[in-house]
mmCIF file of C-alpha atoms and ligand atoms in Angstrom:
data_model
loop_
_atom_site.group_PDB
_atom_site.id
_atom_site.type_symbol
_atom_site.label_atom_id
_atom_site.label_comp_id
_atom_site.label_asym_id
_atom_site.label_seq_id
_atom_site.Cartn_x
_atom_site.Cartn_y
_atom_site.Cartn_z
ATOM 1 C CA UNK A 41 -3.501 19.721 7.880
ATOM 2 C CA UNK A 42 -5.239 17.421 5.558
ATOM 3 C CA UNK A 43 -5.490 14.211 8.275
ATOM 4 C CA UNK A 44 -6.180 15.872 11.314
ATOM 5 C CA UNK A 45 -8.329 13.392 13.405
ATOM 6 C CA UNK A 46 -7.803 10.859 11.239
ATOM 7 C CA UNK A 47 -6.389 7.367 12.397
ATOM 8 C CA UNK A 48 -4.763 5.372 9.497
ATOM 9 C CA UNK A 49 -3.336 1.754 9.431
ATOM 10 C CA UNK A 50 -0.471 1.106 7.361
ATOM 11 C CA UNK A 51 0.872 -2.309 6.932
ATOM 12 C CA UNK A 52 4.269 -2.932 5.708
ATOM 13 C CA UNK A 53 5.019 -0.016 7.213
ATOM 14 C CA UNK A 54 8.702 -0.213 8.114
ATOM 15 C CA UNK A 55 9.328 -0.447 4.110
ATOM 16 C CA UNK A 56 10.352 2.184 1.766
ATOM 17 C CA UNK A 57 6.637 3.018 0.736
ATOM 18 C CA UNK A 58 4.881 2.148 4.056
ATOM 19 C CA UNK A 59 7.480 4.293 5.696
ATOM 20 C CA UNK A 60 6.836 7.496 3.522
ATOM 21 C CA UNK A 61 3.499 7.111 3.423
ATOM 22 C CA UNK A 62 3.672 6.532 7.233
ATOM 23 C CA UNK A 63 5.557 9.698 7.763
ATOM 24 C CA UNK A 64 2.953 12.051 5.256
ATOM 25 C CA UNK A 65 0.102 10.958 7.460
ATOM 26 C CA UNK A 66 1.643 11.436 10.130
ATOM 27 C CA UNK A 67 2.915 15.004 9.301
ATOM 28 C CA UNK A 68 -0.657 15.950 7.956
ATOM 29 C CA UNK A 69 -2.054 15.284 11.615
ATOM 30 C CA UNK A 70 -3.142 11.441 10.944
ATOM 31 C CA UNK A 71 -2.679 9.430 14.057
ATOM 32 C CA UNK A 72 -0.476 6.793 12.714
ATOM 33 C CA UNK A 73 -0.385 2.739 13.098
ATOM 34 C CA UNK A 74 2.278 1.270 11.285
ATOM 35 C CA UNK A 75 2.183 -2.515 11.225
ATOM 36 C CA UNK A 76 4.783 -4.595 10.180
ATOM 37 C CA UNK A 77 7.242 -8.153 10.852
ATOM 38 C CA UNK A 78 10.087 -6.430 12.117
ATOM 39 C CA UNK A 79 9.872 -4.404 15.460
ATOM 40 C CA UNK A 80 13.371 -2.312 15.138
ATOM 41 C CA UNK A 81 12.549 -1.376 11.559
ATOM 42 C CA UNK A 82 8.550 0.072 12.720
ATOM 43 C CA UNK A 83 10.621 1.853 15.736
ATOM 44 C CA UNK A 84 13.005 3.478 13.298
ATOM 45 C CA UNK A 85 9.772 5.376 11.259
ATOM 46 C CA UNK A 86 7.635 5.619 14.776
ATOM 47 C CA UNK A 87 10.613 7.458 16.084
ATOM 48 C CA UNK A 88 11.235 9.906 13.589
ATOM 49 C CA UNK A 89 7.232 10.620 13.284
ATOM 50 C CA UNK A 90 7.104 11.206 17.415
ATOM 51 C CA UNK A 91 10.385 13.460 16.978
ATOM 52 C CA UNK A 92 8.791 15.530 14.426
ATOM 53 C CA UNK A 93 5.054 15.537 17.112
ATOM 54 C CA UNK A 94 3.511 13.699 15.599
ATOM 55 C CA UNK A 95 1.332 10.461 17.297
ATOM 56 C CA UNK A 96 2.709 6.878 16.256
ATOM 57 C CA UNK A 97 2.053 3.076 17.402
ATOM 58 C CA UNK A 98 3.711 0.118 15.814
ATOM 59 C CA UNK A 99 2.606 -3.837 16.692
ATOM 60 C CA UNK A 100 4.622 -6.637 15.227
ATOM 61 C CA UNK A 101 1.823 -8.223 12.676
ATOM 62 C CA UNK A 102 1.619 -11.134 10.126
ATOM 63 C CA UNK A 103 -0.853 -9.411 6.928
ATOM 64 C CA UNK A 104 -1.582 -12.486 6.217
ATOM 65 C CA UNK A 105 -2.684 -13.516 9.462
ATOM 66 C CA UNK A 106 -6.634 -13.754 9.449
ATOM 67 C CA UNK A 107 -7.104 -14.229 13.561
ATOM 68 C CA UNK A 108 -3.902 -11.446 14.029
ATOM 69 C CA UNK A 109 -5.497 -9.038 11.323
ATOM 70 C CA UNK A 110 -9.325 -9.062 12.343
ATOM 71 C CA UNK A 111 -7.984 -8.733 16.330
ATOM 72 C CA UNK A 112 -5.330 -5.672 15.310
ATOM 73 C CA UNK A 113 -7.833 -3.623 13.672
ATOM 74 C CA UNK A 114 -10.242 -4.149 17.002
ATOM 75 C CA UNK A 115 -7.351 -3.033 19.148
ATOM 76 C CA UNK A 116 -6.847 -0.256 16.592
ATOM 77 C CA UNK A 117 -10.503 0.588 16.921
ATOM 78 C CA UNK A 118 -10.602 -0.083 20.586
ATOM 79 C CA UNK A 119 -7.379 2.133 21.404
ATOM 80 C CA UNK A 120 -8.637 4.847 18.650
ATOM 81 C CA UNK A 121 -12.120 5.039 18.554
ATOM 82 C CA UNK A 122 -12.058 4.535 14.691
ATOM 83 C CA UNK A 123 -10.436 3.704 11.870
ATOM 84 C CA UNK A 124 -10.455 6.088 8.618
ATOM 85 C CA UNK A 125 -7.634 4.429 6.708
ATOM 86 C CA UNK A 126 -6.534 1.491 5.149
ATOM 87 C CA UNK A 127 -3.367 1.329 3.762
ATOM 88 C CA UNK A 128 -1.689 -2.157 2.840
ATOM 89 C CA UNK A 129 1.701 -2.231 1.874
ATOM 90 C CA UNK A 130 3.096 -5.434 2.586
ATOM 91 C CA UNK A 131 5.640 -6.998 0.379
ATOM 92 C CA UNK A 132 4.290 -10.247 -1.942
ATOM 93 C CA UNK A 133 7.640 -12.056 -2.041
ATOM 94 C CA UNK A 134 7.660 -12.725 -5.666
ATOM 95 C CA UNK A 135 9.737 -14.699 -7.329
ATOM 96 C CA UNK A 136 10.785 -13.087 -11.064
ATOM 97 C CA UNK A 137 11.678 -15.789 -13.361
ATOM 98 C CA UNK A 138 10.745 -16.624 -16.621
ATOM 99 C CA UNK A 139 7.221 -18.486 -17.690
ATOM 100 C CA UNK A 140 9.701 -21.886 -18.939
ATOM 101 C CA UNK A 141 11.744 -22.186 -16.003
ATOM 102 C CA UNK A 142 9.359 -20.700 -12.495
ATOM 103 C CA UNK A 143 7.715 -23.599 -11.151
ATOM 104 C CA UNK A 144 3.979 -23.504 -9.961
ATOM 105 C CA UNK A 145 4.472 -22.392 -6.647
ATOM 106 C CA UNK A 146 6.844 -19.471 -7.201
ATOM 107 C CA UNK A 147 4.019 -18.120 -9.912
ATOM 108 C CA UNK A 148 1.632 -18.049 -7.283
ATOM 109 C CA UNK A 149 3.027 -16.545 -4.527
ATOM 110 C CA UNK A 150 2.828 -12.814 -5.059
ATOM 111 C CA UNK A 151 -0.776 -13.533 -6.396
ATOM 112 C CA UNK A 152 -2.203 -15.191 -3.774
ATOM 113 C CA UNK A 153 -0.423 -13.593 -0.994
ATOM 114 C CA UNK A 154 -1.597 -9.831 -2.450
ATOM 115 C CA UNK A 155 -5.148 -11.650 -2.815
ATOM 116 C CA UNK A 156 -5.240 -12.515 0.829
ATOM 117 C CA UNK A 157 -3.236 -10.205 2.565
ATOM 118 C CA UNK A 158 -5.575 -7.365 0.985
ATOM 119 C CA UNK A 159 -8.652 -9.387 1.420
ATOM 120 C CA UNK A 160 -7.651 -9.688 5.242
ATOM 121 C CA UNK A 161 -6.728 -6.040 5.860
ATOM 122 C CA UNK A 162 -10.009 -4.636 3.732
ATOM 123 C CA UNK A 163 -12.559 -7.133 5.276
ATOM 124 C CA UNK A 164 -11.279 -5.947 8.931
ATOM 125 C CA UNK A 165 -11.336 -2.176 8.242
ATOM 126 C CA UNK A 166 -14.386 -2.455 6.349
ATOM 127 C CA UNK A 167 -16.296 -4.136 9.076
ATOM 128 C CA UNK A 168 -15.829 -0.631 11.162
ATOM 129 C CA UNK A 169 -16.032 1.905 8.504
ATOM 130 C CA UNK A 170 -19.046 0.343 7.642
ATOM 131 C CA UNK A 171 -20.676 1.544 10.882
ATOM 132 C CA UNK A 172 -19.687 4.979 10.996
ATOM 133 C CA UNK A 173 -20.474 5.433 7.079
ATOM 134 C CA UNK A 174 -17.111 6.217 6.005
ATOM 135 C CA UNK A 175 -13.130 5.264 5.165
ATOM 136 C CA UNK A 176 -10.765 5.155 2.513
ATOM 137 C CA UNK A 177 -8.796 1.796 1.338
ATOM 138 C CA UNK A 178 -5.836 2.482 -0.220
ATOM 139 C CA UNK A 179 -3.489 -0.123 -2.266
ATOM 140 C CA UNK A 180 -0.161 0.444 -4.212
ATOM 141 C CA UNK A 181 -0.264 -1.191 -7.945
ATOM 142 C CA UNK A 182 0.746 -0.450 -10.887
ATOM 143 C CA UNK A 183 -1.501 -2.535 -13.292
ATOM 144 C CA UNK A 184 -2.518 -1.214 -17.141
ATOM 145 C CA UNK A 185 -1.224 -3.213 -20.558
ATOM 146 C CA UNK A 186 2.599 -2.986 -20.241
ATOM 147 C CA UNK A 187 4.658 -5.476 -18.872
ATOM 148 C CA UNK A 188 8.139 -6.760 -18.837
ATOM 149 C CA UNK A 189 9.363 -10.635 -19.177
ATOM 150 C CA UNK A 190 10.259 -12.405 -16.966
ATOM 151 C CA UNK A 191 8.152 -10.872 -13.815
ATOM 152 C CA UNK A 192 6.602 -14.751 -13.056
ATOM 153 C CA UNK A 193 2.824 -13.821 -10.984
ATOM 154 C CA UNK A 194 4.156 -10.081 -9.940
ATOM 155 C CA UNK A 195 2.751 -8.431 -12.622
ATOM 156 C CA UNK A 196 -0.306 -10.320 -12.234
ATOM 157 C CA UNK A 197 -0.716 -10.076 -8.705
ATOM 158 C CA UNK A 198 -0.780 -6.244 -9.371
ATOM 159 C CA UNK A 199 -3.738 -6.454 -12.420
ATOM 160 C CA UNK A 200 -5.354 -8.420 -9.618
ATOM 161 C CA UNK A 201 -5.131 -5.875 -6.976
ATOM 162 C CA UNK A 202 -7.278 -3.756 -9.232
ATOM 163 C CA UNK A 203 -9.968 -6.159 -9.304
ATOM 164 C CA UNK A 204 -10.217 -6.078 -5.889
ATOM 165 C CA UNK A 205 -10.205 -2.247 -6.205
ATOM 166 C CA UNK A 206 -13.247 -2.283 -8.731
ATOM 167 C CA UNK A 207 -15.300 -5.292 -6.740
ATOM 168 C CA UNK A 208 -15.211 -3.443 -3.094
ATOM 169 C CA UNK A 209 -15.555 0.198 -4.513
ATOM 170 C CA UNK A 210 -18.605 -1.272 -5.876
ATOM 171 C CA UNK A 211 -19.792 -3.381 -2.859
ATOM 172 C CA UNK A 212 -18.488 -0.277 -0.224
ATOM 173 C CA UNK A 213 -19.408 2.911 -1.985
ATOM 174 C CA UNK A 214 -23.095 2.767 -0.523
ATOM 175 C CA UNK A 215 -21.399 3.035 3.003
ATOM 176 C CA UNK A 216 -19.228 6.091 1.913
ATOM 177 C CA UNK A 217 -16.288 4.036 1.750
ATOM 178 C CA UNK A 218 -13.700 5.158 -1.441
ATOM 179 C CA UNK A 219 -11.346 2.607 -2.504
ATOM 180 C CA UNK A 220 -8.223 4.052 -4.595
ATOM 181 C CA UNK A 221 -5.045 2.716 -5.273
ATOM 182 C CA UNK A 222 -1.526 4.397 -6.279
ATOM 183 C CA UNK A 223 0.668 3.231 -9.578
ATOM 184 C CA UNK A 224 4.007 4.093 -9.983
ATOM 185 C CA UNK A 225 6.542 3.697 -13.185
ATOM 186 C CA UNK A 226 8.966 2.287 -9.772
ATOM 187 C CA UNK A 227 10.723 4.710 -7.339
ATOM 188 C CA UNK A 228 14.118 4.602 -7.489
ATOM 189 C CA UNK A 229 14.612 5.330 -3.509
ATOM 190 C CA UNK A 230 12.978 2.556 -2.814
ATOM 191 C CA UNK A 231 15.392 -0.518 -4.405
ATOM 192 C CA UNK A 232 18.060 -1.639 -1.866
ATOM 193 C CA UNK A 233 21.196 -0.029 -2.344
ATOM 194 C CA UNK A 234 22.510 -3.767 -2.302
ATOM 195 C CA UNK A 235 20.329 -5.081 -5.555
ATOM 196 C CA UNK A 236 22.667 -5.931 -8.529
ATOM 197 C CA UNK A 237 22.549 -3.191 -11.417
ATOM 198 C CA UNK A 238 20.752 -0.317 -9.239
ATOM 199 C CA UNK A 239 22.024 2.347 -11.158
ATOM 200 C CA UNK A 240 20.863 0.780 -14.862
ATOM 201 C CA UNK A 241 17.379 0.121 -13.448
ATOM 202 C CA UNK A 242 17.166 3.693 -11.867
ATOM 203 C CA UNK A 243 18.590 5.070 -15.336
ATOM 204 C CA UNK A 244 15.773 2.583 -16.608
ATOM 205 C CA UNK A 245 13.227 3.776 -15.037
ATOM 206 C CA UNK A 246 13.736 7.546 -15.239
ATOM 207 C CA UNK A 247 14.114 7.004 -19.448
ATOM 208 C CA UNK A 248 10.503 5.307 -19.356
ATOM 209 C CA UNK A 249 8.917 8.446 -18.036
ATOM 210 C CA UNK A 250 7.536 11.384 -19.922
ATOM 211 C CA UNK A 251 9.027 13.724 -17.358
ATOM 212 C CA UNK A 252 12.467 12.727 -17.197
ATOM 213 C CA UNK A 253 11.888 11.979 -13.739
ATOM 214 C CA UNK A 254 10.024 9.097 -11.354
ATOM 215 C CA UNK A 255 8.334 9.600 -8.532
ATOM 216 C CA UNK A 256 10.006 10.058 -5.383
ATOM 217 C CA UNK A 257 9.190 8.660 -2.127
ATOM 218 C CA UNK A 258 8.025 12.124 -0.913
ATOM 219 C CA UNK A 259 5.711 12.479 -3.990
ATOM 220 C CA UNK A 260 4.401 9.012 -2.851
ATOM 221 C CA UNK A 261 3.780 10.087 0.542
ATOM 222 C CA UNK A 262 2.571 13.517 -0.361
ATOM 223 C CA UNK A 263 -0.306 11.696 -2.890
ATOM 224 C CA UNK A 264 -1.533 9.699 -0.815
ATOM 225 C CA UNK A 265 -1.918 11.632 1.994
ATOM 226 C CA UNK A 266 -4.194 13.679 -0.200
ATOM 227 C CA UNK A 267 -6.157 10.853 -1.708
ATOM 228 C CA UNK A 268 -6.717 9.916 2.092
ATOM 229 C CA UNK A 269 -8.242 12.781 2.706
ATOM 230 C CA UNK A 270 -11.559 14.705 2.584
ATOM 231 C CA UNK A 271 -10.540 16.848 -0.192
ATOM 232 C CA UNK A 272 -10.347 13.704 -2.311
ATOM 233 C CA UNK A 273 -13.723 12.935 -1.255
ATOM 234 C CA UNK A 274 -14.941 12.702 -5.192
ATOM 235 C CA UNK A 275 -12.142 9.943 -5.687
ATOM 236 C CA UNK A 276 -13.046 5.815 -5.714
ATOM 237 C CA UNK A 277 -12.704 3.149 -8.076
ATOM 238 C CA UNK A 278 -9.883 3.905 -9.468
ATOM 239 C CA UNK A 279 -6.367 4.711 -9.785
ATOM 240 C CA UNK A 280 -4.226 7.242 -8.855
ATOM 241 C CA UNK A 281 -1.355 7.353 -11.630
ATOM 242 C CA UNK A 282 1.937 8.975 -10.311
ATOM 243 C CA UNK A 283 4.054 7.425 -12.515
ATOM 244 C CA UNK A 284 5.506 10.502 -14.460
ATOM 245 C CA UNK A 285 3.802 9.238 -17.746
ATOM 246 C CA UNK A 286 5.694 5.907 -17.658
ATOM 247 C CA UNK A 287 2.374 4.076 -17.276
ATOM 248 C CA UNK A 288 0.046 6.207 -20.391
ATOM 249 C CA UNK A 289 -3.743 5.290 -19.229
HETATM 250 N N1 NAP B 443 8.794 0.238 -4.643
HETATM 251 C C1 NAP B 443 8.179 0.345 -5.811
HETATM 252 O O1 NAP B 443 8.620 1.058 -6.713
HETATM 253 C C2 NAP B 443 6.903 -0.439 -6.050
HETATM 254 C C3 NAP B 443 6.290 -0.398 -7.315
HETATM 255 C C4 NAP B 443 5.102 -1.099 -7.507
HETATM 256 C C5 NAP B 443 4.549 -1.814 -6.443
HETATM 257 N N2 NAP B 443 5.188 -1.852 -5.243
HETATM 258 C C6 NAP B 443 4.607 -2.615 -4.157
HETATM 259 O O2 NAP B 443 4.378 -1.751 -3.026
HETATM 260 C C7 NAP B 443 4.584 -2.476 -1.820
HETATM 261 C C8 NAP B 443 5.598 -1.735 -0.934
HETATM 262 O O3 NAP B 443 6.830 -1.593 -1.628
HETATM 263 P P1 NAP B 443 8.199 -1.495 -0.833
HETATM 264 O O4 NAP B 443 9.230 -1.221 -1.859
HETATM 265 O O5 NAP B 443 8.074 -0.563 0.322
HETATM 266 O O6 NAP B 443 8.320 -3.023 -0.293
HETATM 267 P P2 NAP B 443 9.387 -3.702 0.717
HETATM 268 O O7 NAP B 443 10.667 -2.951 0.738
HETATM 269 O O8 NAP B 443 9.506 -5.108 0.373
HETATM 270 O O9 NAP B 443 8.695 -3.508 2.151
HETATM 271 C C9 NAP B 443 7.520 -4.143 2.462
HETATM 272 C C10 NAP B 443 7.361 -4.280 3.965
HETATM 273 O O10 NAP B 443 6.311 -5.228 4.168
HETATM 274 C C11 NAP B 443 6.627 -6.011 5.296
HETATM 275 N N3 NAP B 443 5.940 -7.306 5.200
HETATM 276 C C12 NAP B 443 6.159 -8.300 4.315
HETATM 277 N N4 NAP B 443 5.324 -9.334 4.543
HETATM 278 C C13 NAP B 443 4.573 -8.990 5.616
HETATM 279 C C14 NAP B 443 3.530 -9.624 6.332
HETATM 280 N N5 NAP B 443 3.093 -10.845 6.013
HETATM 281 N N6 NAP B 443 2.967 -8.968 7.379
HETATM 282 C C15 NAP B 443 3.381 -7.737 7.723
HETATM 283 N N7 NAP B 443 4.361 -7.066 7.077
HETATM 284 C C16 NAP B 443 4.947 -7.687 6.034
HETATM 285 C C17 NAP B 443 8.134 -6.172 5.229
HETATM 286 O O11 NAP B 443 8.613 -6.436 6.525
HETATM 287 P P3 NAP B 443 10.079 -7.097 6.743
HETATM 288 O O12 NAP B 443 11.042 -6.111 6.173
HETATM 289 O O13 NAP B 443 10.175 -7.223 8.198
HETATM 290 O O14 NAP B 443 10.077 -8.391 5.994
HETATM 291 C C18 NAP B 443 8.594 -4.810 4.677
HETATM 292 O O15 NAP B 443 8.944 -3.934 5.732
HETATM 293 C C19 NAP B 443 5.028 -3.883 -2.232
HETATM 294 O O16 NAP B 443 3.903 -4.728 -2.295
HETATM 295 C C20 NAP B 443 5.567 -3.674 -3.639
HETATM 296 O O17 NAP B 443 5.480 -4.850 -4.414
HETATM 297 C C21 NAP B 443 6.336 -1.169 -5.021
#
């Protein structure tokens, strides 16, 4: 297995992503702690990890809680012995609008709310992987030249995420620490079933590709579940592009 003895934090983990990822650690031995606002929705992916044996924890967490952050990850550490992964996949509750009519605040949110949320979660694990010389921080993006209009400070928020990627891989390398993130084309599993024009934006999304095809919350899960892991050990400061060839770096 390509986690075994491995403990991993995942925030936002009773999401779509968070959940698959949650569930690929899990299966490739990872001792799993899925964080998260709702309880019943972290029980729902804890219980299908412990019914397929493998080792789960969930805590009711704010991401963007400094005090509830810094003291989770000491549990974590406390409960664990260590902490090997970082993976934050909190929502940024952005507001998509276009530049005319989204007022100041709605901009803003997804970009400072992905700026501190991953700030918070980083600076915690970082603090302990420091010590023991090694970890992997992993974020979800999807940055690079093309856009769409109308996405108010989402799209942003993401190019910013990488920033963050490129300053700590820099500043955390020299302690062993790899800092990667994921970017998608979008994965059509993941958009509520209730979302207005589902099937256009799936059918949208699979055109975009060079493959015909997105990725798929298993091929999520399954990628970064190797990136975590030693046999990515080459991998930092950058990205990880599983978009199909929707996104052409
Ligand atoms: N899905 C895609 O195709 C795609 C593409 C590019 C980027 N992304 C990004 O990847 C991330 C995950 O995507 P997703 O589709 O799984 O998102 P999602 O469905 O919105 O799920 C995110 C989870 O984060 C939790 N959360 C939100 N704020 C939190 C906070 N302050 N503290 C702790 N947990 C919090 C939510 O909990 P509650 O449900 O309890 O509110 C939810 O379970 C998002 O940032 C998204 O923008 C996704």
């Amino acid at each position: 297995m390509l986690l075994e003895n491995k403990v991993a934090v995942i925030y936002g983990a009773g999401g779509p992503i968070g959940g698959a990822v949650s569930r690929a650690f899990a299966r490739e031995g990872a001792r799993v702690f899925l964080a998260g606002r709702t309880k019943a929705k972290l029980d729902k992916v804890a219980d299908e990890i412990r019914s397929n044996g493998g080792v789960a924890d969930t805590a009711v967490i704010d991401a963007l809680d400094e005090r509830a952050v810094d003291e989770y990850v000491n549990a974590v550490v406390a409960q664990a012995g260590q902490i090997d992964i970082s993976f934050n996949l909190i929502s940024y509750g952005d507001v998509q609008e276009p530049l005319i009519e989204i007022s100041v605040e709605d901009f803003l949110q997804p970009i400072t709310t992905a700026m501190r949320t991953h700030f918070l979660t980083t600076r915690a694990a970082a603090r302990h992987m420091t010590r023991r010389g090694s970890g992997v921080i992993l974020a979800f993006g999807g940055d690079g030249p093309q856009t769409l209009r109308g996405l108010g400070g989402f799209k942003v928020a993401l190019d910013a995420i990488e920033g963050l990627r490129r300053q700590w891989a820099c500043e955390l390398g020299q302690y062993g620490i790899r800092i990667v993130t994921l970017k998608t084309g979008g994965v059509p599993e993941s958009l509520p079933d209730t979302i207005p024009g589902r099937e256009a934006i799936i059918a949208d999304i699979q055109q975009t590709t060079l493959l015909n095809r997105a990725a798929t919350l298993a091929d999520v899960g399954n990628v970064a579940a190797f990136v975590a892991s030693d046999q990515a050990r080459t991998i930092t400061a950058t990205e990880v592009n599983i978009s199909c060839g929707a996104l052409m770096d």
